Tab-separated table of C-alpha atoms in Angstrom:
chain	number	residue	atom	x	y	z
A	1	MET	CA	-118.844	43.047	65.617
A	2	ASN	CA	-115.831	45.315	65.188
A	3	PRO	CA	-112.932	43.875	67.342
A	4	PHE	CA	-110.924	47.090	66.675
A	5	GLU	CA	-113.480	49.351	68.233
A	6	ALA	CA	-111.506	48.933	71.481
A	7	VAL	CA	-108.730	50.996	69.896
A	8	GLN	CA	-111.236	53.560	68.365
A	9	LEU	CA	-110.842	52.351	64.908
A	10	PRO	CA	-113.946	52.078	62.610
A	11	ARG	CA	-115.315	48.985	61.161
A	12	VAL	CA	-114.144	48.532	57.425
A	13	ILE	CA	-116.163	47.324	54.515
A	14	ASN	CA	-113.559	45.799	52.224
A	15	ALA	CA	-114.362	46.289	48.619
A	16	ALA	CA	-110.601	46.661	47.766
A	17	GLY	CA	-109.898	42.933	47.563
A	18	LYS	CA	-107.079	40.951	49.480
A	19	MET	CA	-104.987	43.903	50.127
A	20	THR	CA	-101.998	43.754	52.626
A	21	TYR	CA	-102.843	47.350	53.920
A	22	LEU	CA	-106.371	46.065	54.968
A	23	GLY	CA	-105.160	42.829	56.612
A	24	SER	CA	-105.544	40.770	53.294
A	25	SER	CA	-107.993	37.989	54.199
A	26	ALA	CA	-110.625	37.461	56.811
A	27	VAL	CA	-109.981	33.698	57.537
A	28	ARG	CA	-112.876	31.209	57.566
A	29	SER	CA	-113.971	30.029	60.929
A	30	GLU	CA	-112.206	26.676	60.549
A	31	VAL	CA	-108.844	28.431	60.138
A	32	ALA	CA	-109.503	30.651	62.985
A	33	SER	CA	-110.429	27.676	65.278
A	34	VAL	CA	-107.349	25.825	64.320
A	35	MET	CA	-105.043	28.904	65.099
A	36	SER	CA	-106.648	29.468	68.361
A	37	ALA	CA	-105.834	25.892	69.338
A	38	ALA	CA	-102.445	25.914	68.153
A	39	SER	CA	-101.712	29.301	69.851
A	40	GLN	CA	-102.488	27.647	73.169
A	41	SER	CA	-100.388	24.620	72.731
A	42	TYR	CA	-96.767	23.546	72.316
A	43	VAL	CA	-95.009	21.634	69.498
A	44	ASP	CA	-91.545	20.789	68.242
A	45	MET	CA	-91.235	23.516	65.584
A	46	ALA	CA	-88.757	21.891	63.324
A	47	ALA	CA	-90.950	18.770	63.232
A	48	LEU	CA	-94.074	20.921	62.548
A	49	LYS	CA	-92.497	22.717	59.649
A	50	GLN	CA	-91.279	19.493	58.148
A	51	ALA	CA	-94.566	17.775	58.436
A	52	ILE	CA	-96.464	20.726	56.978
A	53	GLN	CA	-94.058	21.312	54.229
A	54	LEU	CA	-94.192	17.733	53.137
A	55	ARG	CA	-98.000	17.800	53.100
A	56	VAL	CA	-98.137	21.312	51.247
A	57	ALA	CA	-95.684	19.765	48.545
A	58	GLU	CA	-98.089	16.814	48.167
A	59	LEU	CA	-101.174	19.056	47.910
A	60	THR	CA	-99.571	21.356	45.242
A	61	GLY	CA	-97.788	18.553	43.398
A	62	ALA	CA	-94.444	20.318	43.723
A	63	GLU	CA	-91.183	18.591	44.458
A	64	ALA	CA	-90.913	20.482	47.731
A	65	ALA	CA	-92.181	23.467	49.721
A	66	CYS	CA	-91.082	26.086	52.295
A	67	ILE	CA	-93.486	28.030	54.546
A	68	THR	CA	-92.419	31.590	55.149
A	69	SER	CA	-93.884	34.518	57.143
A	70	CYS	CA	-95.106	36.301	53.989
A	71	ALA	CA	-94.511	36.544	50.223
A	72	ALA	CA	-91.909	39.269	50.482
A	73	ALA	CA	-89.921	37.067	52.897
A	74	GLY	CA	-90.358	34.248	50.363
A	75	ILE	CA	-88.670	36.424	47.778
A	76	ILE	CA	-85.787	37.292	49.819
A	77	VAL	CA	-85.290	33.619	51.045
A	78	SER	CA	-85.481	32.418	47.486
A	79	ILE	CA	-82.770	34.859	46.295
A	80	ALA	CA	-80.589	33.875	49.355
A	81	ALA	CA	-81.060	30.206	48.400
A	82	VAL	CA	-79.664	30.560	44.911
A	83	LEU	CA	-76.837	32.531	46.309
A	84	THR	CA	-75.785	30.018	49.022
A	85	GLY	CA	-77.219	26.726	48.104
A	86	THR	CA	-76.858	24.408	51.084
A	87	ASP	CA	-73.468	25.701	52.175
A	88	LEU	CA	-74.179	26.896	55.672
A	89	ASP	CA	-70.934	29.022	55.683
A	90	LYS	CA	-72.414	31.044	52.834
A	91	VAL	CA	-75.851	31.268	54.493
A	92	GLU	CA	-74.234	32.774	57.549
A	93	ALA	CA	-72.104	35.078	55.570
A	94	LEU	CA	-74.860	36.936	53.846
A	95	PRO	CA	-75.160	39.779	52.729
A	96	GLU	CA	-71.521	39.074	51.927
A	97	ILE	CA	-71.723	36.763	49.007
A	98	LYS	CA	-69.093	33.973	49.156
A	99	GLY	CA	-68.937	32.971	45.327
A	100	GLY	CA	-69.036	34.504	41.912
A	101	LYS	CA	-72.715	34.526	41.265
A	102	ARG	CA	-74.313	37.669	42.591
A	103	GLU	CA	-76.559	39.174	40.029
A	104	VAL	CA	-80.275	38.689	39.721
A	105	ILE	CA	-82.005	39.822	36.468
A	106	LEU	CA	-85.505	41.211	36.019
A	107	GLN	CA	-87.399	42.931	33.209
A	108	LYS	CA	-87.722	46.666	33.658
A	109	GLY	CA	-91.523	46.342	33.826
A	110	HIS	CA	-91.263	43.953	36.637
A	111	ALA	CA	-89.187	46.237	38.944
A	112	VAL	CA	-92.408	46.961	40.973
A	113	SER	CA	-93.271	48.294	44.330
A	114	PHE	CA	-95.920	46.280	46.160
A	115	GLY	CA	-95.610	48.515	49.259
A	116	ALA	CA	-91.935	48.005	49.183
A	117	ASN	CA	-89.527	47.947	46.326
A	118	LEU	CA	-88.887	44.414	44.768
A	119	THR	CA	-85.369	45.523	43.797
A	120	GLN	CA	-84.758	46.188	47.646
A	121	MET	CA	-85.790	42.585	48.553
A	122	ILE	CA	-83.150	41.441	46.038
A	123	ARG	CA	-80.513	43.728	47.299
A	124	MET	CA	-81.024	42.873	51.019
A	125	THR	CA	-79.389	39.555	50.270
A	126	GLY	CA	-76.306	41.296	49.031
A	127	ALA	CA	-77.171	40.632	45.428
A	128	THR	CA	-77.250	43.092	42.620
A	129	ALA	CA	-80.566	43.664	40.835
A	130	LYS	CA	-80.045	43.954	37.086
A	131	GLU	CA	-82.828	45.468	35.158
A	132	ILE	CA	-83.084	44.842	31.437
A	133	GLY	CA	-85.034	46.468	28.557
A	134	THR	CA	-87.361	49.318	29.057
A	135	VAL	CA	-90.735	49.699	30.803
A	136	ASN	CA	-92.426	49.396	27.341
A	137	GLY	CA	-90.332	46.724	25.844
A	138	VAL	CA	-87.975	43.759	26.547
A	139	LYS	CA	-86.753	41.543	23.811
A	140	PRO	CA	-84.937	38.178	24.040
A	141	TYR	CA	-81.679	39.760	23.141
A	142	HIS	CA	-81.899	41.931	26.213
A	143	LEU	CA	-81.992	38.881	28.394
A	144	GLU	CA	-79.374	37.049	26.462
A	145	GLY	CA	-76.988	39.993	26.646
A	146	ALA	CA	-77.476	40.371	30.343
A	147	ILE	CA	-76.556	36.855	31.322
A	148	THR	CA	-73.031	36.412	32.495
A	149	GLU	CA	-71.007	34.086	34.802
A	150	SER	CA	-72.157	36.296	37.656
A	151	THR	CA	-76.020	35.700	37.048
A	152	ALA	CA	-77.484	33.822	40.025
A	153	ALA	CA	-81.136	33.837	39.043
A	154	ILE	CA	-83.824	35.592	37.016
A	155	VAL	CA	-87.006	36.944	38.770
A	156	TYR	CA	-90.238	37.033	36.900
A	157	VAL	CA	-93.238	38.999	38.328
A	158	VAL	CA	-96.853	38.028	37.847
A	159	SER	CA	-98.900	40.873	39.266
A	160	HIS	CA	-101.289	43.713	38.454
A	161	HIS	CA	-98.389	45.942	39.649
A	162	ALA	CA	-96.072	44.783	36.733
A	163	VAL	CA	-96.097	45.816	33.146
A	164	SER	CA	-97.357	42.940	30.963
A	165	ASN	CA	-97.459	44.349	27.538
A	166	GLU	CA	-94.260	43.973	25.528
A	167	MET	CA	-92.488	42.030	28.291
A	168	LEU	CA	-91.001	38.575	27.724
A	169	SER	CA	-93.386	35.795	28.689
A	170	LEU	CA	-92.445	33.287	31.309
A	171	PRO	CA	-92.012	30.501	28.796
A	172	GLU	CA	-89.603	32.775	26.860
A	173	VAL	CA	-87.654	33.634	29.947
A	174	VAL	CA	-87.373	29.949	30.918
A	175	ALA	CA	-86.252	28.848	27.434
A	176	ILE	CA	-83.327	31.347	27.535
A	177	ALA	CA	-82.547	30.645	31.251
A	178	SER	CA	-82.425	26.898	30.850
A	179	LYS	CA	-79.778	27.394	28.062
A	180	HIS	CA	-77.539	28.708	30.816
A	181	HIS	CA	-78.729	26.498	33.727
A	182	ILE	CA	-79.937	29.677	35.473
A	183	PRO	CA	-83.022	29.227	37.912
A	184	VAL	CA	-86.191	31.336	37.292
A	185	ILE	CA	-88.019	32.592	40.456
A	186	VAL	CA	-91.592	33.617	39.807
A	187	ASP	CA	-93.107	36.260	42.201
A	188	ALA	CA	-96.749	35.071	42.077
A	189	ALA	CA	-97.813	36.586	45.386
A	190	ALA	CA	-101.515	37.171	44.703
A	191	GLU	CA	-102.062	34.645	41.983
A	192	VAL	CA	-104.469	31.749	42.136
A	193	ASP	CA	-102.873	28.907	40.327
A	194	LEU	CA	-100.519	26.930	42.473
A	195	LYS	CA	-99.253	24.621	39.672
A	196	LEU	CA	-99.005	26.821	36.529
A	197	TYR	CA	-95.704	28.533	36.980
A	198	LEU	CA	-93.650	25.417	37.982
A	199	ALA	CA	-95.410	23.620	34.963
A	200	GLN	CA	-94.121	26.444	32.765
A	201	GLY	CA	-90.487	25.748	33.891
A	202	ALA	CA	-89.831	27.955	36.971
A	203	ALA	CA	-87.504	26.628	39.377
A	204	LEU	CA	-89.343	28.274	42.376
A	205	ALA	CA	-92.626	30.116	42.733
A	206	VAL	CA	-93.452	32.290	45.581
A	207	TYR	CA	-97.060	33.007	46.843
A	208	SER	CA	-98.767	34.875	49.698
A	209	GLY	CA	-100.580	32.693	52.050
A	210	HIS	CA	-102.978	35.397	52.953
A	211	LYS	CA	-104.288	36.474	49.687
A	212	ALA	CA	-105.811	33.962	47.181
A	213	ILE	CA	-105.174	31.078	49.643
A	214	GLY	CA	-107.195	32.850	52.385
A	215	GLY	CA	-104.904	32.065	55.241
A	216	PRO	CA	-103.356	34.291	58.031
A	217	THR	CA	-100.128	36.199	57.343
A	218	SER	CA	-97.820	33.665	55.779
A	219	GLY	CA	-96.009	32.762	52.500
A	220	LEU	CA	-95.189	29.825	50.478
A	221	ILE	CA	-92.267	28.794	48.216
A	222	ILE	CA	-92.606	25.744	46.103
A	223	GLY	CA	-90.327	24.220	43.512
A	224	ARG	CA	-87.056	22.153	43.031
A	225	GLN	CA	-85.965	20.059	45.902
A	226	ASP	CA	-82.384	21.282	45.886
A	227	LEU	CA	-83.466	24.986	46.005
A	228	ILE	CA	-86.128	24.268	48.728
A	229	ASP	CA	-83.474	22.547	50.807
A	230	ALA	CA	-81.470	25.788	50.508
A	231	CYS	CA	-84.500	27.930	51.273
A	232	GLN	CA	-85.240	25.925	54.515
A	233	LEU	CA	-81.440	26.324	55.517
A	234	GLN	CA	-81.891	30.037	55.541
A	235	GLU	CA	-83.543	29.794	58.873
A	236	LYS	CA	-79.863	29.636	60.058
A	237	GLY	CA	-79.457	33.201	58.579
A	238	TYR	CA	-81.820	35.774	57.113
A	239	ALA	CA	-84.983	33.840	57.592
A	240	ARG	CA	-84.519	33.852	61.324
A	241	ALA	CA	-85.664	37.416	61.283
A	242	MET	CA	-88.759	36.411	59.261
A	243	LYS	CA	-89.843	33.372	61.149
A	244	ILE	CA	-93.450	32.212	61.270
A	245	GLY	CA	-95.222	31.119	64.340
A	246	LYS	CA	-96.949	27.735	65.072
A	247	GLU	CA	-100.489	29.287	64.901
A	248	ASN	CA	-99.940	30.885	61.523
A	249	ILE	CA	-98.237	27.777	60.081
A	250	MET	CA	-101.305	25.675	61.102
A	251	GLY	CA	-103.634	28.334	59.970
A	252	PHE	CA	-101.989	28.373	56.571
A	253	TYR	CA	-102.076	24.633	56.221
A	254	THR	CA	-105.912	24.604	57.013
A	255	ALA	CA	-106.550	27.411	54.547
A	256	ILE	CA	-104.631	25.901	51.679
A	257	ALA	CA	-106.299	22.448	52.191
A	258	TYR	CA	-109.815	24.198	51.816
A	259	TYR	CA	-108.504	26.409	49.084
A	260	LEU	CA	-107.591	23.569	46.881
A	261	LYS	CA	-110.877	21.816	47.428
A	262	GLU	CA	-112.820	24.901	46.031
A	263	ASP	CA	-114.513	24.631	42.807
A	264	PRO	CA	-113.178	27.566	40.716
A	265	GLN	CA	-116.424	28.062	38.736
A	266	GLU	CA	-118.427	28.059	41.854
A	267	MET	CA	-116.055	30.601	43.387
A	268	ALA	CA	-116.416	32.755	40.248
A	269	ASP	CA	-120.153	32.494	40.244
A	270	ARG	CA	-120.330	33.448	43.914
A	271	LEU	CA	-118.136	36.552	43.278
A	272	LYS	CA	-120.231	37.444	40.258
A	273	GLU	CA	-123.407	37.308	42.254
A	274	ILE	CA	-121.925	39.772	44.762
A	275	VAL	CA	-120.749	42.186	42.076
A	276	GLU	CA	-124.154	42.018	40.103
A	277	LYS	CA	-125.987	42.797	43.456
A	278	LEU	CA	-123.805	45.791	44.084
A	279	GLN	CA	-124.365	47.084	40.717
A	280	ALA	CA	-128.079	46.757	40.975
A	281	ASP	CA	-128.042	48.394	44.364
A	282	ILE	CA	-125.977	51.387	43.071
A	283	ARG	CA	-128.030	51.651	39.864
A	284	GLY	CA	-131.211	51.712	42.018
A	285	CYS	CA	-129.958	54.918	43.747
A	286	GLY	CA	-130.249	56.906	40.368
A	287	LEU	CA	-127.025	58.749	40.822
A	288	THR	CA	-126.260	61.246	38.023
A	289	GLY	CA	-122.895	61.278	36.474
A	290	ILE	CA	-122.006	57.692	37.271
A	291	SER	CA	-122.095	54.624	34.962
A	292	THR	CA	-121.103	51.050	36.095
A	293	LYS	CA	-119.570	48.079	34.250
A	294	ILE	CA	-118.454	44.675	35.282
A	295	ALA	CA	-114.955	43.795	34.211
A	296	TRP	CA	-112.841	40.632	34.781
A	297	ASP	CA	-109.360	40.681	36.067
A	298	ALA	CA	-106.680	40.055	33.405
A	299	THR	CA	-105.097	36.953	34.849
A	300	ARG	CA	-107.481	35.783	37.635
A	301	PRO	CA	-111.066	34.800	37.655
A	302	ILE	CA	-112.267	37.794	39.516
A	303	PRO	CA	-115.042	40.090	38.504
A	304	ARG	CA	-115.104	43.644	39.653
A	305	LEU	CA	-117.573	46.428	39.418
A	306	GLN	CA	-116.108	49.562	37.788
A	307	LEU	CA	-117.665	52.841	38.901
A	308	ILE	CA	-117.038	55.205	35.955
A	309	MET	CA	-117.232	59.037	36.672
A	310	GLU	CA	-118.725	60.870	33.821
A	311	GLU	CA	-118.271	64.551	32.845
A	312	ASN	CA	-121.364	65.747	34.803
A	313	ALA	CA	-120.294	63.913	38.037
A	314	VAL	CA	-120.662	65.983	41.115
A	315	MET	CA	-117.017	65.033	42.327
A	316	THR	CA	-114.014	63.355	41.049
A	317	ALA	CA	-113.187	59.563	41.561
A	318	LYS	CA	-110.433	60.567	44.198
A	319	GLN	CA	-112.987	62.783	46.091
A	320	LEU	CA	-115.492	59.994	46.355
A	321	ILE	CA	-112.761	57.587	47.497
A	322	GLY	CA	-111.855	59.985	50.305
A	323	ARG	CA	-115.543	60.323	51.390
A	324	LEU	CA	-116.035	56.671	51.422
A	325	GLU	CA	-112.846	55.959	53.499
A	326	GLN	CA	-113.926	58.703	55.860
A	327	ASN	CA	-117.359	57.176	56.482
A	328	ASN	CA	-118.087	54.879	59.482
A	329	PRO	CA	-118.063	52.082	58.500
A	330	SER	CA	-115.018	52.926	56.352
A	331	ILE	CA	-115.679	51.790	52.750
A	332	ARG	CA	-112.359	50.787	50.926
A	333	THR	CA	-112.280	50.396	47.109
A	334	ARG	CA	-109.681	49.356	44.641
A	335	ASN	CA	-108.106	52.569	43.376
A	336	HIS	CA	-105.470	51.755	40.756
A	337	SER	CA	-107.539	53.551	38.012
A	338	ALA	CA	-108.741	56.535	40.019
A	339	ASP	CA	-106.732	58.892	37.842
A	340	ALA	CA	-108.811	57.819	34.909
A	341	GLY	CA	-111.939	58.406	36.876
A	342	ILE	CA	-112.557	54.709	37.661
A	343	ILE	CA	-113.286	53.164	41.032
A	344	GLN	CA	-113.349	49.422	41.354
A	345	PHE	CA	-115.162	47.156	43.896
A	346	ASP	CA	-113.539	43.870	44.337
A	347	PRO	CA	-115.985	41.202	45.711
A	348	ARG	CA	-113.597	38.692	47.380
A	349	GLU	CA	-113.789	40.032	50.812
A	350	LEU	CA	-117.222	41.617	50.470
A	351	LYS	CA	-120.344	40.173	52.143
A	352	ILE	CA	-123.367	40.193	50.078
A	353	GLU	CA	-125.291	42.095	52.713
A	354	GLU	CA	-122.836	45.011	52.646
A	355	THR	CA	-123.548	45.858	48.907
A	356	ARG	CA	-126.602	47.821	50.160
A	357	ILE	CA	-124.766	49.617	52.744
A	358	ILE	CA	-122.242	50.865	50.061
A	359	ALA	CA	-125.086	52.059	47.907
A	360	GLN	CA	-126.798	53.852	50.611
A	361	VAL	CA	-123.555	55.630	51.820
A	362	MET	CA	-122.795	56.575	48.156
A	363	GLN	CA	-126.327	58.036	47.714
A	364	ARG	CA	-125.905	60.072	50.890
A	365	ILE	CA	-122.481	61.374	49.747
A	366	TRP	CA	-123.780	62.121	46.302
A	367	GLU	CA	-126.927	63.875	47.362
A	368	GLY	CA	-125.363	65.537	50.460
């Protein structure tokens, strides 16, 4: 069934992964059921948030938690929190900053765009984004030299968007920050481990609720109690414009409860089965000028099929991507390496019965 047919939009086969531009995750039926019931009911919203945030903190092992409308909102709320603390006058004054701490440091290779610029998320609070080092190298002295009495926080990005080579590691950043009593905020929007970054010394870690966790559009901040208290207080200021509804709060909570029960190895094995099936289906078409390879994500247990365009390919990677997208059903792929002639197929939102459809469409395009 295609629920978007009513507005004349084609069905999408999602081989791109948990991408915001495609709606991120298709929630499990249990999550959808809870959301439907919540959307048709009433609740004291303050009490709901308090109850869910306490339970999520327990589930993740964090001191405290704050639910947001998305990870981008979580970044803004986290930055606002370090600028204001729990002073309501400062919360209401933003983007005018009442106090001397107004600079947020990040490594040059971490100044990414995830569909919007991370530095803009920082500047929305009134803070100044101070980038250090170069895109191909940051050394400890760069961070040491950037820290002043005006430093409010350091943002550390864990993402395929970010440069990882020759950047300071999170433990290195934390070691320097802790000497100056500066909180480190980790942007871990699409990451899978909900405990790692706090364990490595981050003060706050920000996640998307609708990517690895598999919930509806939502976000999560976990970390130090005092900073989470300040995050929650931002509802009296910036976070009011980013509020999350009762149905998404309940959907997020249901999704994270299921997510934390999953066996990571079973999940990896299931994804590998889908990728191997897709590889076999494509190879079975006998397409000339194409080779395939299974490659694992650098930081997450995600196997992906790489479609590699060879010299005798009948079209470029970008041309094939365009043809796949124009098809009905529209087939969406992961295209970060398209300039290098590589198309990736991500299995996380792909149904195993869709692999044959992808192969058939590719064969029709290739031979057409």
